[in-house]
mmCIF file of C-alpha atoms in Angstrom:
data_model
loop_
_atom_site.group_PDB
_atom_site.id
_atom_site.type_symbol
_atom_site.label_atom_id
_atom_site.label_comp_id
_atom_site.label_asym_id
_atom_site.label_seq_id
_atom_site.Cartn_x
_atom_site.Cartn_y
_atom_site.Cartn_z
ATOM 1 C CA MET C 1428 -32.838 56.764 -79.240
ATOM 2 C CA PHE C 1429 -30.947 58.937 -76.735
ATOM 3 C CA ALA C 1430 -30.713 61.808 -79.217
ATOM 4 C CA PHE C 1431 -34.416 61.410 -80.054
ATOM 5 C CA ALA C 1432 -35.344 61.604 -76.351
ATOM 6 C CA ILE C 1433 -33.136 64.664 -75.775
ATOM 7 C CA LYS C 1434 -34.728 66.412 -78.763
ATOM 8 C CA ARG C 1435 -38.236 65.769 -77.406
ATOM 9 C CA ILE C 1436 -37.256 66.970 -73.925
ATOM 10 C CA LEU C 1437 -35.801 70.197 -75.348
ATOM 11 C CA GLN C 1438 -39.018 70.758 -77.290
ATOM 12 C CA ALA C 1439 -40.973 70.228 -74.064
ATOM 13 C CA VAL C 1440 -38.843 72.831 -72.278
ATOM 14 C CA ILE C 1441 -39.491 75.360 -75.069
ATOM 15 C CA VAL C 1442 -43.244 74.722 -74.876
ATOM 16 C CA MET C 1443 -43.180 75.186 -71.081
ATOM 17 C CA LEU C 1444 -41.329 78.475 -71.504
ATOM 18 C CA ILE C 1445 -44.046 79.684 -73.889
ATOM 19 C CA ILE C 1446 -46.804 78.563 -71.483
ATOM 20 C CA SER C 1447 -45.101 80.269 -68.539
ATOM 21 C CA PHE C 1448 -44.651 83.481 -70.572
ATOM 22 C CA ILE C 1449 -48.342 83.548 -71.536
ATOM 23 C CA GLY C 1450 -49.342 82.800 -67.945
ATOM 24 C CA PHE C 1451 -47.159 85.561 -66.529
ATOM 25 C CA ALA C 1452 -48.421 88.022 -69.157
ATOM 26 C CA ILE C 1453 -51.984 87.303 -68.000
ATOM 27 C CA LYS C 1454 -50.974 87.769 -64.381
ATOM 28 C CA HIS C 1455 -49.093 90.989 -65.179
ATOM 29 C CA ASN C 1456 -51.865 92.651 -67.195
ATOM 30 C CA PHE C 1457 -55.018 91.588 -65.339
ATOM 31 C CA GLY C 1458 -55.838 92.650 -61.822
ATOM 32 C CA ASP C 1459 -53.870 94.525 -59.174
ATOM 33 C CA PRO C 1460 -51.837 92.250 -56.840
ATOM 34 C CA VAL C 1461 -51.538 94.961 -54.188
ATOM 35 C CA ARG C 1462 -55.301 95.520 -54.078
ATOM 36 C CA ASP C 1463 -55.920 91.772 -53.913
ATOM 37 C CA LEU C 1464 -53.442 91.408 -51.048
ATOM 38 C CA VAL C 1465 -54.373 94.355 -48.829
ATOM 39 C CA GLY C 1466 -57.775 95.491 -50.122
ATOM 40 C CA GLN C 1467 -58.829 99.148 -49.993
ATOM 41 C CA ARG C 1468 -57.682 99.888 -46.439
ATOM 42 C CA VAL C 1469 -54.257 101.340 -47.259
ATOM 43 C CA THR C 1470 -53.287 104.813 -48.442
ATOM 44 C CA PRO C 1471 -51.898 105.433 -51.952
ATOM 45 C CA ALA C 1472 -48.442 106.024 -50.431
ATOM 46 C CA GLU C 1473 -48.521 102.678 -48.616
ATOM 47 C CA ARG C 1474 -49.785 101.016 -51.775
ATOM 48 C CA ALA C 1475 -46.864 102.461 -53.766
ATOM 49 C CA GLU C 1476 -44.419 101.274 -51.097
ATOM 50 C CA ILE C 1477 -45.826 97.730 -51.230
ATOM 51 C CA ARG C 1478 -45.552 97.718 -55.033
ATOM 52 C CA GLN C 1479 -41.908 98.731 -54.714
ATOM 53 C CA LYS C 1480 -41.180 95.985 -52.156
ATOM 54 C CA LEU C 1481 -42.865 93.372 -54.344
ATOM 55 C CA GLY C 1482 -40.865 94.492 -57.388
ATOM 56 C CA LEU C 1483 -44.003 95.337 -59.367
ATOM 57 C CA ASN C 1484 -42.391 98.520 -60.685
ATOM 58 C CA ASP C 1485 -39.567 96.577 -62.378
ATOM 59 C CA PRO C 1486 -39.569 96.080 -66.181
ATOM 60 C CA PHE C 1487 -41.748 93.251 -67.519
ATOM 61 C CA MET C 1488 -38.883 90.936 -68.540
ATOM 62 C CA ILE C 1489 -37.135 91.294 -65.166
ATOM 63 C CA GLN C 1490 -40.358 90.327 -63.421
ATOM 64 C CA TYR C 1491 -40.813 87.402 -65.819
ATOM 65 C CA VAL C 1492 -37.291 86.072 -65.181
ATOM 66 C CA ARG C 1493 -37.946 86.360 -61.432
ATOM 67 C CA PHE C 1494 -41.267 84.494 -61.878
ATOM 68 C CA LEU C 1495 -39.567 81.798 -63.999
ATOM 69 C CA GLY C 1496 -36.805 81.277 -61.446
ATOM 70 C CA ALA C 1497 -39.376 80.871 -58.669
ATOM 71 C CA ALA C 1498 -41.530 78.528 -60.815
ATOM 72 C CA VAL C 1499 -38.571 76.209 -61.417
ATOM 73 C CA GLN C 1500 -38.309 75.869 -57.625
ATOM 74 C CA GLY C 1501 -42.031 75.106 -57.327
ATOM 75 C CA ASP C 1502 -43.129 78.596 -56.286
ATOM 76 C CA LEU C 1503 -46.019 79.678 -58.535
ATOM 77 C CA GLY C 1504 -46.978 82.713 -56.491
ATOM 78 C CA GLN C 1505 -49.325 83.469 -53.618
ATOM 79 C CA SER C 1506 -53.062 82.817 -53.823
ATOM 80 C CA TYR C 1507 -54.813 86.077 -52.964
ATOM 81 C CA PHE C 1508 -57.952 84.354 -51.654
ATOM 82 C CA PHE C 1509 -56.483 81.371 -49.773
ATOM 83 C CA LYS C 1510 -53.539 83.458 -48.473
ATOM 84 C CA ARG C 1511 -51.283 80.473 -49.160
ATOM 85 C CA PRO C 1512 -48.775 79.537 -51.878
ATOM 86 C CA ALA C 1513 -50.674 78.630 -55.048
ATOM 87 C CA SER C 1514 -48.627 75.439 -55.432
ATOM 88 C CA GLU C 1515 -49.867 74.233 -52.014
ATOM 89 C CA VAL C 1516 -53.491 74.857 -53.005
ATOM 90 C CA ILE C 1517 -53.000 72.947 -56.271
ATOM 91 C CA ILE C 1518 -51.235 70.019 -54.564
ATOM 92 C CA LYS C 1519 -54.121 69.754 -52.097
ATOM 93 C CA LYS C 1520 -56.688 69.690 -54.920
ATOM 94 C CA ALA C 1521 -54.674 67.599 -57.418
ATOM 95 C CA PRO C 1522 -55.405 64.099 -55.945
ATOM 96 C CA ALA C 1523 -59.152 64.497 -56.531
ATOM 97 C CA THR C 1524 -58.666 65.467 -60.180
ATOM 98 C CA LEU C 1525 -55.955 62.881 -60.905
ATOM 99 C CA GLU C 1526 -58.020 60.066 -59.390
ATOM 100 C CA LEU C 1527 -61.008 61.143 -61.477
ATOM 101 C CA VAL C 1528 -58.888 61.179 -64.652
ATOM 102 C CA PHE C 1529 -57.347 57.786 -63.756
ATOM 103 C CA CYS C 1530 -60.753 56.118 -63.266
ATOM 104 C CA ALA C 1531 -62.125 57.695 -66.452
ATOM 105 C CA SER C 1532 -59.056 56.506 -68.394
ATOM 106 C CA LEU C 1533 -59.544 53.009 -66.975
ATOM 107 C CA ILE C 1534 -63.144 52.967 -68.222
ATOM 108 C CA ILE C 1535 -62.031 54.181 -71.662
ATOM 109 C CA VAL C 1536 -59.354 51.483 -72.009
ATOM 110 C CA LEU C 1537 -61.506 48.623 -70.693
ATOM 111 C CA LEU C 1538 -64.439 49.470 -72.978
ATOM 112 C CA SER C 1539 -62.945 51.004 -76.125
ATOM 113 C CA VAL C 1540 -60.478 48.185 -76.871
ATOM 114 C CA PRO C 1541 -62.911 45.222 -76.921
ATOM 115 C CA LEU C 1542 -65.767 47.234 -78.447
ATOM 116 C CA GLY C 1543 -63.545 48.779 -81.136
ATOM 117 C CA ILE C 1544 -62.009 45.428 -82.059
ATOM 118 C CA TYR C 1545 -65.383 43.685 -82.182
ATOM 119 C CA ALA C 1546 -66.832 46.426 -84.391
ATOM 120 C CA ALA C 1547 -63.846 45.983 -86.741
ATOM 121 C CA ILE C 1548 -63.900 42.193 -87.061
ATOM 122 C CA ARG C 1549 -67.726 41.904 -87.103
ATOM 123 C CA PRO C 1550 -68.755 45.158 -88.814
ATOM 124 C CA LYS C 1551 -72.107 43.925 -90.158
ATOM 125 C CA THR C 1552 -73.570 42.485 -86.969
ATOM 126 C CA LEU C 1553 -76.419 44.204 -85.156
ATOM 127 C CA PHE C 1554 -74.272 44.752 -82.042
ATOM 128 C CA SER C 1555 -71.531 46.464 -84.096
ATOM 129 C CA ARG C 1556 -74.070 48.806 -85.611
ATOM 130 C CA PHE C 1557 -75.420 49.518 -82.139
ATOM 131 C CA ILE C 1558 -71.862 50.329 -80.947
ATOM 132 C CA MET C 1559 -71.245 52.743 -83.816
ATOM 133 C CA SER C 1560 -74.648 54.409 -83.419
ATOM 134 C CA GLY C 1561 -74.010 54.776 -79.690
ATOM 135 C CA SER C 1562 -70.596 56.311 -80.366
ATOM 136 C CA ILE C 1563 -72.206 58.962 -82.598
ATOM 137 C CA VAL C 1564 -74.641 59.843 -79.799
ATOM 138 C CA GLY C 1565 -71.763 59.908 -77.302
ATOM 139 C CA VAL C 1566 -69.702 62.285 -79.430
ATOM 140 C CA SER C 1567 -72.693 64.581 -79.850
ATOM 141 C CA MET C 1568 -73.592 64.864 -76.156
ATOM 142 C CA PRO C 1569 -71.737 67.451 -74.036
ATOM 143 C CA VAL C 1570 -70.256 66.162 -70.790
ATOM 144 C CA PHE C 1571 -72.416 68.337 -68.545
ATOM 145 C CA LEU C 1572 -75.600 66.921 -70.125
ATOM 146 C CA THR C 1573 -74.324 63.372 -69.606
ATOM 147 C CA ALA C 1574 -73.537 64.226 -65.983
ATOM 148 C CA ILE C 1575 -77.002 65.693 -65.368
ATOM 149 C CA LEU C 1576 -78.687 62.637 -66.938
ATOM 150 C CA LEU C 1577 -76.635 60.298 -64.751
ATOM 151 C CA ILE C 1578 -77.586 62.248 -61.622
ATOM 152 C CA TYR C 1579 -81.265 62.232 -62.583
ATOM 153 C CA ILE C 1580 -81.368 58.484 -63.316
ATOM 154 C CA PHE C 1581 -79.084 56.983 -60.666
ATOM 155 C CA SER C 1582 -79.441 59.517 -57.837
ATOM 156 C CA VAL C 1583 -82.856 61.141 -58.139
ATOM 157 C CA GLU C 1584 -84.942 58.282 -59.566
ATOM 158 C CA LEU C 1585 -83.169 55.055 -58.577
ATOM 159 C CA LYS C 1586 -81.293 56.471 -55.554
ATOM 160 C CA TRP C 1587 -78.413 54.060 -56.144
ATOM 161 C CA LEU C 1588 -75.464 56.467 -56.175
ATOM 162 C CA PRO C 1589 -74.542 59.730 -54.415
ATOM 163 C CA SER C 1590 -74.917 62.811 -56.567
ATOM 164 C CA PHE C 1591 -72.136 65.115 -55.331
ATOM 165 C CA GLY C 1592 -68.891 65.334 -53.369
ATOM 166 C CA ARG C 1593 -66.023 62.869 -52.890
ATOM 167 C CA GLY C 1594 -67.445 60.923 -49.979
ATOM 168 C CA GLU C 1595 -65.210 59.359 -47.344
ATOM 169 C CA THR C 1596 -61.477 59.745 -47.987
ATOM 170 C CA VAL C 1597 -58.285 58.602 -46.279
ATOM 171 C CA LEU C 1598 -54.895 60.298 -46.112
ATOM 172 C CA LEU C 1599 -51.920 58.592 -47.778
ATOM 173 C CA PHE C 1600 -48.256 59.608 -47.480
ATOM 174 C CA GLY C 1601 -49.292 62.546 -45.321
ATOM 175 C CA TRP C 1602 -50.700 64.612 -48.239
ATOM 176 C CA TRP C 1603 -52.582 62.458 -50.781
ATOM 177 C CA ASP C 1604 -56.290 62.521 -49.896
ATOM 178 C CA THR C 1605 -57.752 59.471 -51.680
ATOM 179 C CA GLY C 1606 -61.220 58.035 -52.036
ATOM 180 C CA LEU C 1607 -60.054 54.877 -53.812
ATOM 181 C CA LEU C 1608 -59.599 52.969 -50.540
ATOM 182 C CA THR C 1609 -63.106 53.428 -49.132
ATOM 183 C CA VAL C 1610 -66.427 52.031 -50.342
ATOM 184 C CA ASP C 1611 -68.119 55.417 -49.993
ATOM 185 C CA GLY C 1612 -65.321 57.101 -51.941
ATOM 186 C CA LEU C 1613 -65.612 54.552 -54.756
ATOM 187 C CA LEU C 1614 -69.381 55.010 -54.923
ATOM 188 C CA HIS C 1615 -68.888 58.767 -55.274
ATOM 189 C CA LEU C 1616 -66.352 58.157 -58.076
ATOM 190 C CA ILE C 1617 -68.612 56.087 -60.328
ATOM 191 C CA MET C 1618 -70.803 58.758 -61.949
ATOM 192 C CA PRO C 1619 -68.123 61.487 -62.337
ATOM 193 C CA SER C 1620 -65.786 58.919 -63.942
ATOM 194 C CA ILE C 1621 -68.464 57.752 -66.373
ATOM 195 C CA ALA C 1622 -69.362 61.357 -67.252
ATOM 196 C CA LEU C 1623 -65.728 62.320 -67.855
ATOM 197 C CA SER C 1624 -65.003 59.180 -69.897
ATOM 198 C CA SER C 1625 -68.006 59.935 -72.129
ATOM 199 C CA ILE C 1626 -65.944 62.684 -73.801
ATOM 200 C CA MET C 1627 -63.251 60.355 -75.159
ATOM 201 C CA LEU C 1628 -64.783 56.871 -75.129
ATOM 202 C CA PRO C 1629 -66.737 57.214 -78.424
ATOM 203 C CA LEU C 1630 -63.684 58.731 -80.136
ATOM 204 C CA PHE C 1631 -61.443 55.841 -79.076
ATOM 205 C CA ILE C 1632 -63.984 53.211 -80.120
ATOM 206 C CA ARG C 1633 -64.187 54.737 -83.599
ATOM 207 C CA LEU C 1634 -60.400 55.211 -83.796
ATOM 208 C CA ILE C 1635 -59.617 51.614 -82.810
ATOM 209 C CA ARG C 1636 -62.254 50.302 -85.206
ATOM 210 C CA SER C 1637 -60.989 52.299 -88.185
ATOM 211 C CA GLU C 1638 -57.325 51.492 -87.518
ATOM 212 C CA MET C 1639 -58.100 47.805 -86.938
ATOM 213 C CA MET C 1640 -60.072 47.542 -90.183
ATOM 214 C CA GLU C 1641 -57.206 49.165 -92.071
ATOM 215 C CA VAL C 1642 -54.630 46.822 -90.534
ATOM 216 C CA LEU C 1643 -56.777 43.751 -91.283
ATOM 217 C CA GLU C 1644 -56.490 44.619 -94.985
ATOM 218 C CA SER C 1645 -52.682 44.792 -94.893
ATOM 219 C CA GLU C 1646 -50.425 42.232 -96.588
ATOM 220 C CA TYR C 1647 -48.826 40.792 -93.444
ATOM 221 C CA VAL C 1648 -52.247 40.028 -91.945
ATOM 222 C CA LYS C 1649 -53.290 38.290 -95.174
ATOM 223 C CA TYR C 1650 -50.053 36.292 -94.940
ATOM 224 C CA ALA C 1651 -50.902 35.347 -91.348
ATOM 225 C CA TRP C 1652 -54.291 34.067 -92.520
ATOM 226 C CA ALA C 1653 -52.569 32.144 -95.330
ATOM 227 C CA LYS C 1654 -50.301 30.425 -92.783
ATOM 228 C CA GLY C 1655 -53.402 29.052 -91.097
ATOM 229 C CA LEU C 1656 -53.022 30.891 -87.803
ATOM 230 C CA LYS C 1657 -55.950 30.919 -85.409
ATOM 231 C CA PRO C 1658 -58.249 33.948 -85.684
ATOM 232 C CA ARG C 1659 -57.551 35.087 -82.107
ATOM 233 C CA ARG C 1660 -53.810 35.133 -82.789
ATOM 234 C CA VAL C 1661 -54.261 37.088 -86.017
ATOM 235 C CA TRP C 1662 -56.560 39.627 -84.384
ATOM 236 C CA TRP C 1663 -54.700 40.211 -81.111
ATOM 237 C CA VAL C 1664 -51.044 39.573 -81.987
ATOM 238 C CA HIS C 1665 -50.664 40.617 -85.624
ATOM 239 C CA ALA C 1666 -53.464 43.165 -86.094
ATOM 240 C CA PHE C 1667 -54.122 44.784 -82.726
ATOM 241 C CA LYS C 1668 -50.419 45.219 -81.934
ATOM 242 C CA ASN C 1669 -50.014 47.470 -84.997
ATOM 243 C CA THR C 1670 -53.324 49.220 -84.324
ATOM 244 C CA LEU C 1671 -51.899 50.508 -81.034
ATOM 245 C CA LEU C 1672 -49.342 52.874 -82.600
ATOM 246 C CA PRO C 1673 -51.730 55.693 -83.617
ATOM 247 C CA VAL C 1674 -53.919 54.969 -80.574
ATOM 248 C CA ILE C 1675 -50.966 55.620 -78.230
ATOM 249 C CA THR C 1676 -50.295 58.961 -79.912
ATOM 250 C CA VAL C 1677 -53.900 60.147 -79.783
ATOM 251 C CA GLY C 1678 -54.301 58.737 -76.274
ATOM 252 C CA GLY C 1679 -51.442 60.847 -74.935
ATOM 253 C CA VAL C 1680 -52.934 64.039 -76.354
ATOM 254 C CA GLN C 1681 -56.441 63.208 -75.133
ATOM 255 C CA LEU C 1682 -55.206 62.327 -71.626
ATOM 256 C CA GLY C 1683 -53.773 65.808 -71.239
ATOM 257 C CA ILE C 1684 -56.974 67.343 -72.612
ATOM 258 C CA MET C 1685 -59.049 65.275 -70.192
ATOM 259 C CA VAL C 1686 -57.244 66.874 -67.222
ATOM 260 C CA ALA C 1687 -58.474 70.261 -68.448
ATOM 261 C CA PHE C 1688 -61.975 68.903 -69.239
ATOM 262 C CA THR C 1689 -62.545 68.006 -65.582
ATOM 263 C CA ILE C 1690 -63.743 71.590 -65.025
ATOM 264 C CA LEU C 1691 -67.277 70.811 -66.274
ATOM 265 C CA THR C 1692 -67.483 67.414 -64.574
ATOM 266 C CA GLU C 1693 -66.244 68.743 -61.244
ATOM 267 C CA THR C 1694 -68.653 71.677 -61.400
ATOM 268 C CA VAL C 1695 -71.728 69.473 -61.928
ATOM 269 C CA PHE C 1696 -70.749 66.911 -59.275
ATOM 270 C CA GLN C 1697 -69.261 69.494 -56.854
ATOM 271 C CA TRP C 1698 -66.040 67.499 -57.007
ATOM 272 C CA GLN C 1699 -63.420 69.399 -55.018
ATOM 273 C CA GLY C 1700 -60.551 69.108 -57.485
ATOM 274 C CA MET C 1701 -58.463 71.457 -59.604
ATOM 275 C CA GLY C 1702 -61.315 72.144 -62.025
ATOM 276 C CA SER C 1703 -63.645 73.495 -59.344
ATOM 277 C CA MET C 1704 -60.666 75.336 -57.818
ATOM 278 C CA PHE C 1705 -60.085 77.088 -61.149
ATOM 279 C CA ILE C 1706 -63.745 78.148 -61.387
ATOM 280 C CA GLU C 1707 -63.535 79.554 -57.848
ATOM 281 C CA SER C 1708 -60.343 81.444 -58.704
ATOM 282 C CA VAL C 1709 -62.079 83.016 -61.731
ATOM 283 C CA GLU C 1710 -65.103 84.033 -59.648
ATOM 284 C CA ARG C 1711 -62.832 85.566 -56.978
ATOM 285 C CA SER C 1712 -60.438 87.185 -59.488
ATOM 286 C CA ASP C 1713 -57.534 85.227 -57.982
ATOM 287 C CA THR C 1714 -55.238 85.728 -60.986
ATOM 288 C CA SER C 1715 -52.240 84.212 -59.218
ATOM 289 C CA LEU C 1716 -54.052 80.902 -58.684
ATOM 290 C CA MET C 1717 -55.463 80.992 -62.231
ATOM 291 C CA VAL C 1718 -51.981 81.340 -63.696
ATOM 292 C CA ALA C 1719 -50.599 78.634 -61.393
ATOM 293 C CA TYR C 1720 -53.356 76.290 -62.620
ATOM 294 C CA LEU C 1721 -52.560 77.158 -66.249
ATOM 295 C CA VAL C 1722 -48.848 76.424 -65.749
ATOM 296 C CA PHE C 1723 -49.536 73.179 -63.836
ATOM 297 C CA VAL C 1724 -52.006 71.806 -66.413
ATOM 298 C CA GLY C 1725 -49.621 72.848 -69.188
ATOM 299 C CA PHE C 1726 -46.815 70.992 -67.427
ATOM 300 C CA VAL C 1727 -48.941 67.827 -67.084
ATOM 301 C CA PHE C 1728 -49.967 68.071 -70.750
ATOM 302 C CA VAL C 1729 -46.364 68.531 -71.946
ATOM 303 C CA LEU C 1730 -45.057 65.785 -69.622
ATOM 304 C CA VAL C 1731 -47.622 63.236 -70.833
ATOM 305 C CA ASN C 1732 -47.064 64.053 -74.511
ATOM 306 C CA THR C 1733 -43.280 63.931 -74.174
ATOM 307 C CA ALA C 1734 -43.526 60.528 -72.483
ATOM 308 C CA VAL C 1735 -45.866 59.309 -75.239
ATOM 309 C CA ASP C 1736 -43.471 60.544 -77.958
ATOM 310 C CA ILE C 1737 -40.574 58.677 -76.345
ATOM 311 C CA ILE C 1738 -42.653 55.502 -75.905
ATOM 312 C CA TYR C 1739 -43.818 55.792 -79.511
ATOM 313 C CA GLY C 1740 -40.185 56.071 -80.597
ATOM 314 C CA LEU C 1741 -39.386 52.866 -78.712
ATOM 315 C CA VAL C 1742 -42.354 51.004 -80.200
ATOM 316 C CA ASN C 1743 -41.902 52.332 -83.750
ATOM 317 C CA PRO C 1744 -38.219 52.875 -84.716
ATOM 318 C CA THR C 1745 -39.219 54.482 -88.052
ATOM 319 C CA VAL C 1746 -40.242 57.615 -86.096
ATOM 320 C CA ARG C 1747 -36.671 58.063 -84.866
ATOM 321 C CA VAL C 1748 -35.288 57.546 -88.378
ATOM 322 C CA ALA C 1749 -37.739 60.072 -89.831
ATOM 323 C CA GLY C 1750 -36.792 62.574 -87.121
ATOM 324 C CA ARG C 1751 -33.163 62.623 -88.312
ATOM 325 C CA LYS C 1752 -34.066 63.830 -91.801
#
């Protein structure tokens, strides 16, 4: 298991190197850092002197190695618009996005597991057909349309929930700005979380249903029925336990994707997280912040998938054996 974990970590490092190289190439070839820093008020001679001081005249690979060394220490460059380190801007915005992803993931887990299992063990009932029909509609609807419909129904017509912003927040640990500890913050979280979860919820319902139906046809489940075990034990202990293996793998990938998908949700709900920050950086041509966001999201994606691979190796030893071949 130790060798398996080391192999996955090395693969993660290689992927992060590729992401950082692509990010730096974007930063190097798009925009003029000197112009973004000082504007048009300096002479060409002063501009050339600033470029020299910043090392922008050095060869590409030397600049990349310098960027990589700084990134390892948490320095992802200077935001041209905020006039602050890009890592500080991201850390300030990250709690909003991570809380949104956490609540959306909670909704996905709490709904997809029971609905997927029910649709598998009672496939011919009217409710199961309703679940599967609803999942098709959910897959077909883009997240921004779901968000707009939620705002129209629950904010404009019923006036039950706030339509934008994070609401009241409190500061934890001196830097984590959370809305999970206030009633107003939780009310503001409801609709964005539902909208974001609508991307993955139908997929997980269908995945759990298909995997569960396949497992229920396996020999060891038939043997469990033959032993006279209670249906609940067969479904939850023998069948669902083995259904989880592919779900864990897909879940890890989709969790990383969901962090990136917050851009649309945050834009519609004016949620001040990393997604809206990225849109602002594009509008303001803040290439340094754009690249910092790319590297950070890539790091989260790689970290989650590496953790999932290691957990999967612990749950299913055949993966480790196959990896040695």
